Amino acid sequence: MSEQQNFKVTIDNITIEVPAGTTILNAARMIGGEVTPPAMCYYSKLEGSGGKCRTCLVEVSKGSEKDPRPMPKLVASCRTTVMDGMEVKNITSEKVLDARKGVVEMLLINHPLDCPICDQAGECHLQDLSYEHGASGTRYEFDRRTFEKEDIGDYISLHMTRCILCYRCVYTADQLTNKREHGILDRGDHAEISTLLGKSLDNEFIGNVIDVCPVGALTDKTFRFKNRVWFTKPVDAHRDCPTCSGKVRLWMRGDEVFRVTARKDKWGEVEEWICNDCRFHKKETKDWVIEGPSKIDRHSVISQGHYVNTEKPHVLIDKVIGKQPKLLLDIHKVSDVNRRDVDLSKIEGPAHSDDFKKNQ
Amino acid sequence: MKLLLEHAHVEGIRYYDTYRKHGGYRSVEKAFKMTPEEIVEEVKKSGLRGRGGAGFPTGMKWSFLAKPEGVPRHLVCNADESEPGTFKDRYLMEFIPHLLVEGLIVSSFALGSNATYIYIRGEYAWIVDILEQAIAEARNNGWLGKNILGTGFDCEIYVQRGGGAYICGEETALIESLEGKRGNPRIKPPFPAIQGVWMRPTVVNNVETLAAVVPIINMGGDEYAKIGVGRSTGTKLLSVCGNVKKPGIYEIDMTQSVEEFIFSDEYCGGIANGKKLKACIPGGSSVPILPANLLLKTAKGETRTMSYESLSDGGFATGSMMGSGGFIVFDEDQCVVRHTMTLARFYNHESCGQCSPCREGTGWMYKILKNIEYGKGKMSDIDLLWDIQRKIEGNTICPLGDAAAWPVAAAIRHFRDEFEWHVLNPEESQKRNYGLAHYADPIHIPATA
Ligand SMILES: Cc1cc2nc3c(=O)[nH]c(=O)nc-3n(C[C@H](O)[C@H](O)[C@H](O)COP(=O)(O)O)c2cc1C
Ligand code: SF4
Ligand code: SF4
Ligand code: FES
């Protein structure tokens, strides 16, 4: 075998060397920060995923050292591998930003926008995406799409109206269970996630579809309406599980375990799959060995109120534009609630705006 | 000039004996005396371009086929023909099925495919029987099966019926469907030439493309290339529909002017019922519509001819495409808004739904067009439509997104006044049509890019 070859790729004026075969998206993730395109359907742990949502489109302004011609169309960065000497534009391309805005708009025109009653709110990738790339109003003047409600069992709730058809849950079932029991029926804008004849999903690993779902289409029934995620505190814990790794994240309030999920990395992807038993049945502190507070991105609303173990965002904008941007306002300096010295998790019971004043 | 349809009207040509009597299967005999590489070379020399829509040179496509040791390769014939306005493959398969079978045997030999598939549109149910009978006849006469004519070459042809989805005509969706999966287009690369059916190297070609291999081998690639004009070599089948006196299938050598094709008695025979020509979609529903003036002459004022090059002269700003050869003619009584709405509904219904811009955008465009058509439109809707099609085009997995965007773009580009008239005259537009307006006037270059 020849030695592992490295390719040089430049994304938004930042150059990095990556192993041959790396996708543009993964190369951008290695750089991190703003130059990383948003990915709503790609999931590095799911083979064959990606290419569908089109949020990760980028412009290839130089194909490679050997063939410097630019690519004629924008390409899905999650499914396009880098070539040596390739130059890619993400946030430095007007074309990309315009197309991405279009994609976000398309994802939203039929979305119910029922965030106030959606359990995914606070950790929803579509919320993040619209916040960063969307428009403030809609140009869509028609009724939003609805579906007949389907019950898919005791553990998972399906809200088809929120689904963005990323196919992640389909790949998950294909790759984690030996028999997939749900899939996408019909086609086009009437395509829907469904099970055959209303069968319920009960494979012992099927709960993972909840974690891979970027939106609130698949949520944990045992956590339904129990709490907003940002009022619970994420804690890493493990147990000796005969079925899975037993490494999980508990979402707690005081001593109470509200929800169990897999641990996710900074791209929002599951680190290790967990079984249904850990996820749905082990809801007491005594079931678990607590390791400590989880690392949380400081951008996330979940970091609100408990700054313990938050991660500073990786800011690269100065390198991309070649100078320091002028900061108009640092929200952390003026906000009443976003304060580092207040740790919500130490407060008994629900948090209240008074809690912030008290500590001043 | 007729190559494919030369014997189409011979009584009994559907059956083996008659077909053979009229020179059928000669190309197989000739091909078996050549090497597969020589056959590919002849097809390259012929300049044959794919007849399925994109017009990609067939010889070149064949030479891209990967040939890894010990991995079977496949030839797949795309008979899904579902593009509105296109019905030429149906004619070929229904009336001279042996021509396709013959072309498939030669092509399978050239590509090394021992199992060749015809993926046929679900609605063509009765043609399945016709094809299967032709295949059985060919096998009974030694043209298919094991060790054909003692050459050591084995080949079987299987007919697979589709479920009736337009998207399964897209080659990678077709492959998925052939494998028994949901017909979603694959993300390319890898291309079928490297990983196609069951991840094996595969060539997908249109029915007419594969039928054209027969005359190419019979007469030689160089001779075939002399027919036609420029890079539009050989003959092309056109399925004509709409307001002409003689709709139907025509085989042309692409040298005719569009005017001659529409108005001469040899072809369409002019516009029916003494009406005037308003517009035409020259290559199937996906390609841009052209108003009469830009159809008959290019923007430069030259006569437009029925060749690949001439039909696309001027790009999308003032030209169109040969596409799949579905020639749809509109007379002065036809409403462009209504027609565009119909197409938008089609693409909305046929989108596979994998990628967001196509899944959501096609439905959105259809709803807006419905509003405009039924007198509920706003002026800003026209610009919104333009923006939506722009957001779809080029940003999707497969060309269905483009195919949905182009008709809308072309309609607005060339017939914007008709859309505006609908918006400004909601009541009147429900009662009468806009008519000819200036579309038959001397050429004016539209302002919208
Ligand atoms: C949405 C869509 C539908 C298509 N339908 C057909 C079809 O019905 N028949 C066909 O031959 N090609 C169809 N094509 C083109 C095929 O993808 C492919 O290019 C063609 O079969 C190649 O054959 P050719 O090189 O002989 O033209 C379609 C493409 C798209 C994007
Ligand atoms: S349910 Fe969730 S994971 Fe499944 S396709 Fe829809 S959005 Fe994707
Ligand atoms: S462009 Fe449309 S039909 Fe093609 S893959 Fe995307 S959603 Fe499916
Ligand atoms: S993440 Fe690349 S297309 Fe969805």
Short mmCIF file of N, CA, C and O in Angstrom, two decimals, chain B residues 92-140:
data_model
loop_
_atom_site.label_atom_id
_atom_site.label_comp_id
_atom_site.label_asym_id
_atom_site.label_seq_id
_atom_site.Cartn_x
_atom_site.Cartn_y
_atom_site.Cartn_z
N LEU B 92 -41.52 2.81 -31.35
CA LEU B 92 -40.47 1.87 -31.74
C LEU B 92 -40.73 0.49 -31.15
O LEU B 92 -40.68 -0.53 -31.83
N MET B 93 -41.00 0.47 -29.86
CA MET B 93 -41.14 -0.82 -29.16
C MET B 93 -42.42 -1.53 -29.57
O MET B 93 -42.47 -2.74 -29.66
N GLU B 94 -43.46 -0.73 -29.82
CA GLU B 94 -44.74 -1.34 -30.13
C GLU B 94 -44.75 -1.93 -31.53
O GLU B 94 -45.30 -3.00 -31.75
N PHE B 95 -44.13 -1.20 -32.48
CA PHE B 95 -44.27 -1.65 -33.87
C PHE B 95 -43.06 -2.42 -34.40
O PHE B 95 -43.22 -3.32 -35.21
N ILE B 96 -41.85 -2.04 -33.99
CA ILE B 96 -40.69 -2.82 -34.45
C ILE B 96 -39.84 -3.23 -33.25
O ILE B 96 -38.68 -2.83 -33.11
N PRO B 97 -40.41 -4.07 -32.39
CA PRO B 97 -39.70 -4.46 -31.16
C PRO B 97 -38.35 -5.14 -31.45
O PRO B 97 -37.42 -5.01 -30.67
N HIS B 98 -38.29 -5.84 -32.57
CA HIS B 98 -37.05 -6.56 -32.87
C HIS B 98 -35.88 -5.62 -33.13
O HIS B 98 -34.73 -6.00 -32.93
N LEU B 99 -36.19 -4.42 -33.58
CA LEU B 99 -35.09 -3.46 -33.81
C LEU B 99 -34.39 -3.16 -32.48
O LEU B 99 -33.16 -3.11 -32.42
N LEU B 100 -35.19 -3.01 -31.43
CA LEU B 100 -34.59 -2.75 -30.11
C LEU B 100 -33.83 -3.98 -29.63
O LEU B 100 -32.70 -3.89 -29.15
N VAL B 101 -34.45 -5.15 -29.78
CA VAL B 101 -33.79 -6.38 -29.32
C VAL B 101 -32.46 -6.55 -30.07
O VAL B 101 -31.43 -6.84 -29.46
N GLU B 102 -32.47 -6.30 -31.36
CA GLU B 102 -31.25 -6.42 -32.17
C GLU B 102 -30.19 -5.45 -31.66
O GLU B 102 -29.03 -5.83 -31.43
N GLY B 103 -30.60 -4.19 -31.46
CA GLY B 103 -29.66 -3.19 -30.95
C GLY B 103 -29.11 -3.58 -29.59
O GLY B 103 -27.94 -3.36 -29.28
N LEU B 104 -29.97 -4.19 -28.78
CA LEU B 104 -29.54 -4.58 -27.44
C LEU B 104 -28.51 -5.71 -27.48
O LEU B 104 -27.56 -5.73 -26.69
N ILE B 105 -28.69 -6.63 -28.43
CA ILE B 105 -27.73 -7.75 -28.51
C ILE B 105 -26.35 -7.22 -28.93
O ILE B 105 -25.33 -7.54 -28.32
N VAL B 106 -26.34 -6.37 -29.97
CA VAL B 106 -25.07 -5.81 -30.43
C VAL B 106 -24.42 -4.99 -29.31
O VAL B 106 -23.22 -5.14 -29.02
N SER B 107 -25.21 -4.16 -28.66
CA SER B 107 -24.66 -3.30 -27.61
C SER B 107 -24.18 -4.11 -26.41
O SER B 107 -23.15 -3.80 -25.81
N SER B 108 -24.94 -5.15 -26.07
CA SER B 108 -24.53 -6.00 -24.95
C SER B 108 -23.20 -6.66 -25.25
O SER B 108 -22.33 -6.77 -24.38
N PHE B 109 -23.05 -7.08 -26.50
CA PHE B 109 -21.79 -7.71 -26.91
C PHE B 109 -20.64 -6.69 -26.81
O PHE B 109 -19.57 -6.99 -26.29
N ALA B 110 -20.91 -5.49 -27.28
CA ALA B 110 -19.87 -4.46 -27.25
C ALA B 110 -19.46 -4.11 -25.83
O ALA B 110 -18.30 -3.81 -25.55
N LEU B 111 -20.43 -4.15 -24.90
CA LEU B 111 -20.15 -3.72 -23.54
C LEU B 111 -19.85 -4.88 -22.61
O LEU B 111 -19.44 -4.68 -21.47
N GLY B 112 -20.07 -6.10 -23.09
CA GLY B 112 -19.81 -7.27 -22.25
C GLY B 112 -20.89 -7.48 -21.21
O GLY B 112 -20.61 -7.87 -20.08
N SER B 113 -22.13 -7.22 -21.58
CA SER B 113 -23.24 -7.42 -20.64
C SER B 113 -23.91 -8.75 -20.93
O SER B 113 -24.48 -8.94 -22.00
N ASN B 114 -23.88 -9.66 -19.97
CA ASN B 114 -24.53 -10.96 -20.15
C ASN B 114 -25.97 -10.93 -19.67
O ASN B 114 -26.75 -11.81 -19.99
N ALA B 115 -26.29 -9.95 -18.85
CA ALA B 115 -27.67 -9.78 -18.41
C ALA B 115 -28.03 -8.33 -18.68
O ALA B 115 -27.48 -7.42 -18.08
N THR B 116 -28.93 -8.15 -19.63
CA THR B 116 -29.32 -6.81 -20.07
C THR B 116 -30.78 -6.59 -19.71
O THR B 116 -31.59 -7.50 -19.78
N TYR B 117 -31.06 -5.38 -19.27
CA TYR B 117 -32.42 -5.10 -18.78
C TYR B 117 -33.10 -4.03 -19.61
O TYR B 117 -32.47 -3.06 -20.03
N ILE B 118 -34.39 -4.21 -19.82
CA ILE B 118 -35.20 -3.13 -20.37
C ILE B 118 -36.09 -2.68 -19.22
O ILE B 118 -36.90 -3.46 -18.71
N TYR B 119 -35.91 -1.45 -18.77
CA TYR B 119 -36.77 -0.92 -17.71
C TYR B 119 -37.85 -0.11 -18.39
O TYR B 119 -37.59 0.95 -18.96
N ILE B 120 -39.06 -0.61 -18.34
CA ILE B 120 -40.13 0.01 -19.12
C ILE B 120 -41.17 0.65 -18.22
O ILE B 120 -41.51 0.14 -17.15
N ARG B 121 -41.63 1.79 -18.67
CA ARG B 121 -42.66 2.53 -17.97
C ARG B 121 -43.85 1.64 -17.63
O ARG B 121 -44.36 0.91 -18.48
N GLY B 122 -44.31 1.71 -16.39
CA GLY B 122 -45.39 0.84 -15.92
C GLY B 122 -46.64 0.89 -16.77
O GLY B 122 -47.28 -0.13 -17.02
N GLU B 123 -46.96 2.09 -17.25
CA GLU B 123 -48.20 2.24 -18.02
C GLU B 123 -48.12 1.57 -19.40
O GLU B 123 -49.14 1.37 -20.04
N TYR B 124 -46.92 1.24 -19.86
CA TYR B 124 -46.79 0.57 -21.16
C TYR B 124 -46.96 -0.94 -20.99
O TYR B 124 -46.20 -1.74 -21.53
N ALA B 125 -48.00 -1.31 -20.24
CA ALA B 125 -48.15 -2.72 -19.88
C ALA B 125 -48.23 -3.64 -21.10
O ALA B 125 -47.60 -4.69 -21.13
N TRP B 126 -48.99 -3.20 -22.09
CA TRP B 126 -49.17 -4.11 -23.24
C TRP B 126 -47.89 -4.26 -24.06
O TRP B 126 -47.68 -5.26 -24.73
N ILE B 127 -47.00 -3.27 -23.95
CA ILE B 127 -45.75 -3.37 -24.72
C ILE B 127 -44.81 -4.39 -24.09
O ILE B 127 -43.99 -5.00 -24.77
N VAL B 128 -44.98 -4.60 -22.78
CA VAL B 128 -44.17 -5.62 -22.12
C VAL B 128 -44.37 -6.96 -22.83
O VAL B 128 -43.41 -7.67 -23.15
N ASP B 129 -45.63 -7.27 -23.13
CA ASP B 129 -45.92 -8.54 -23.81
C ASP B 129 -45.27 -8.58 -25.19
O ASP B 129 -44.73 -9.59 -25.60
N ILE B 130 -45.37 -7.45 -25.89
CA ILE B 130 -44.79 -7.40 -27.23
C ILE B 130 -43.29 -7.64 -27.16
O ILE B 130 -42.73 -8.43 -27.93
N LEU B 131 -42.63 -6.96 -26.21
CA LEU B 131 -41.18 -7.11 -26.08
C LEU B 131 -40.82 -8.53 -25.68
O LEU B 131 -39.88 -9.14 -26.21
N GLU B 132 -41.58 -9.08 -24.74
CA GLU B 132 -41.24 -10.42 -24.27
C GLU B 132 -41.41 -11.45 -25.37
O GLU B 132 -40.64 -12.41 -25.49
N GLN B 133 -42.40 -11.19 -26.21
CA GLN B 133 -42.58 -12.11 -27.33
C GLN B 133 -41.39 -12.00 -28.30
O GLN B 133 -40.85 -13.01 -28.76
N ALA B 134 -40.97 -10.76 -28.57
CA ALA B 134 -39.84 -10.57 -29.49
C ALA B 134 -38.58 -11.21 -28.91
O ALA B 134 -37.80 -11.85 -29.63
N ILE B 135 -38.39 -11.05 -27.59
CA ILE B 135 -37.21 -11.65 -26.96
C ILE B 135 -37.26 -13.18 -27.07
O ILE B 135 -36.27 -13.83 -27.40
N ALA B 136 -38.47 -13.74 -26.84
CA ALA B 136 -38.62 -15.19 -26.93
C ALA B 136 -38.32 -15.66 -28.36
O ALA B 136 -37.63 -16.66 -28.57
N GLU B 137 -38.82 -14.91 -29.32
CA GLU B 137 -38.56 -15.28 -30.73
C GLU B 137 -37.07 -15.22 -31.02
O GLU B 137 -36.51 -16.09 -31.70
N ALA B 138 -36.43 -14.18 -30.53
CA ALA B 138 -35.00 -14.04 -30.78
C ALA B 138 -34.24 -15.20 -30.14
O ALA B 138 -33.30 -15.75 -30.73
N ARG B 139 -34.68 -15.59 -28.94
CA ARG B 139 -33.99 -16.69 -28.28
C ARG B 139 -34.21 -17.99 -29.04
O ARG B 139 -33.27 -18.76 -29.27
N ASN B 140 -35.46 -18.20 -29.47
CA ASN B 140 -35.75 -19.43 -30.22
C ASN B 140 -34.96 -19.52 -31.51
O ASN B 140 -34.72 -20.59 -32.03
#
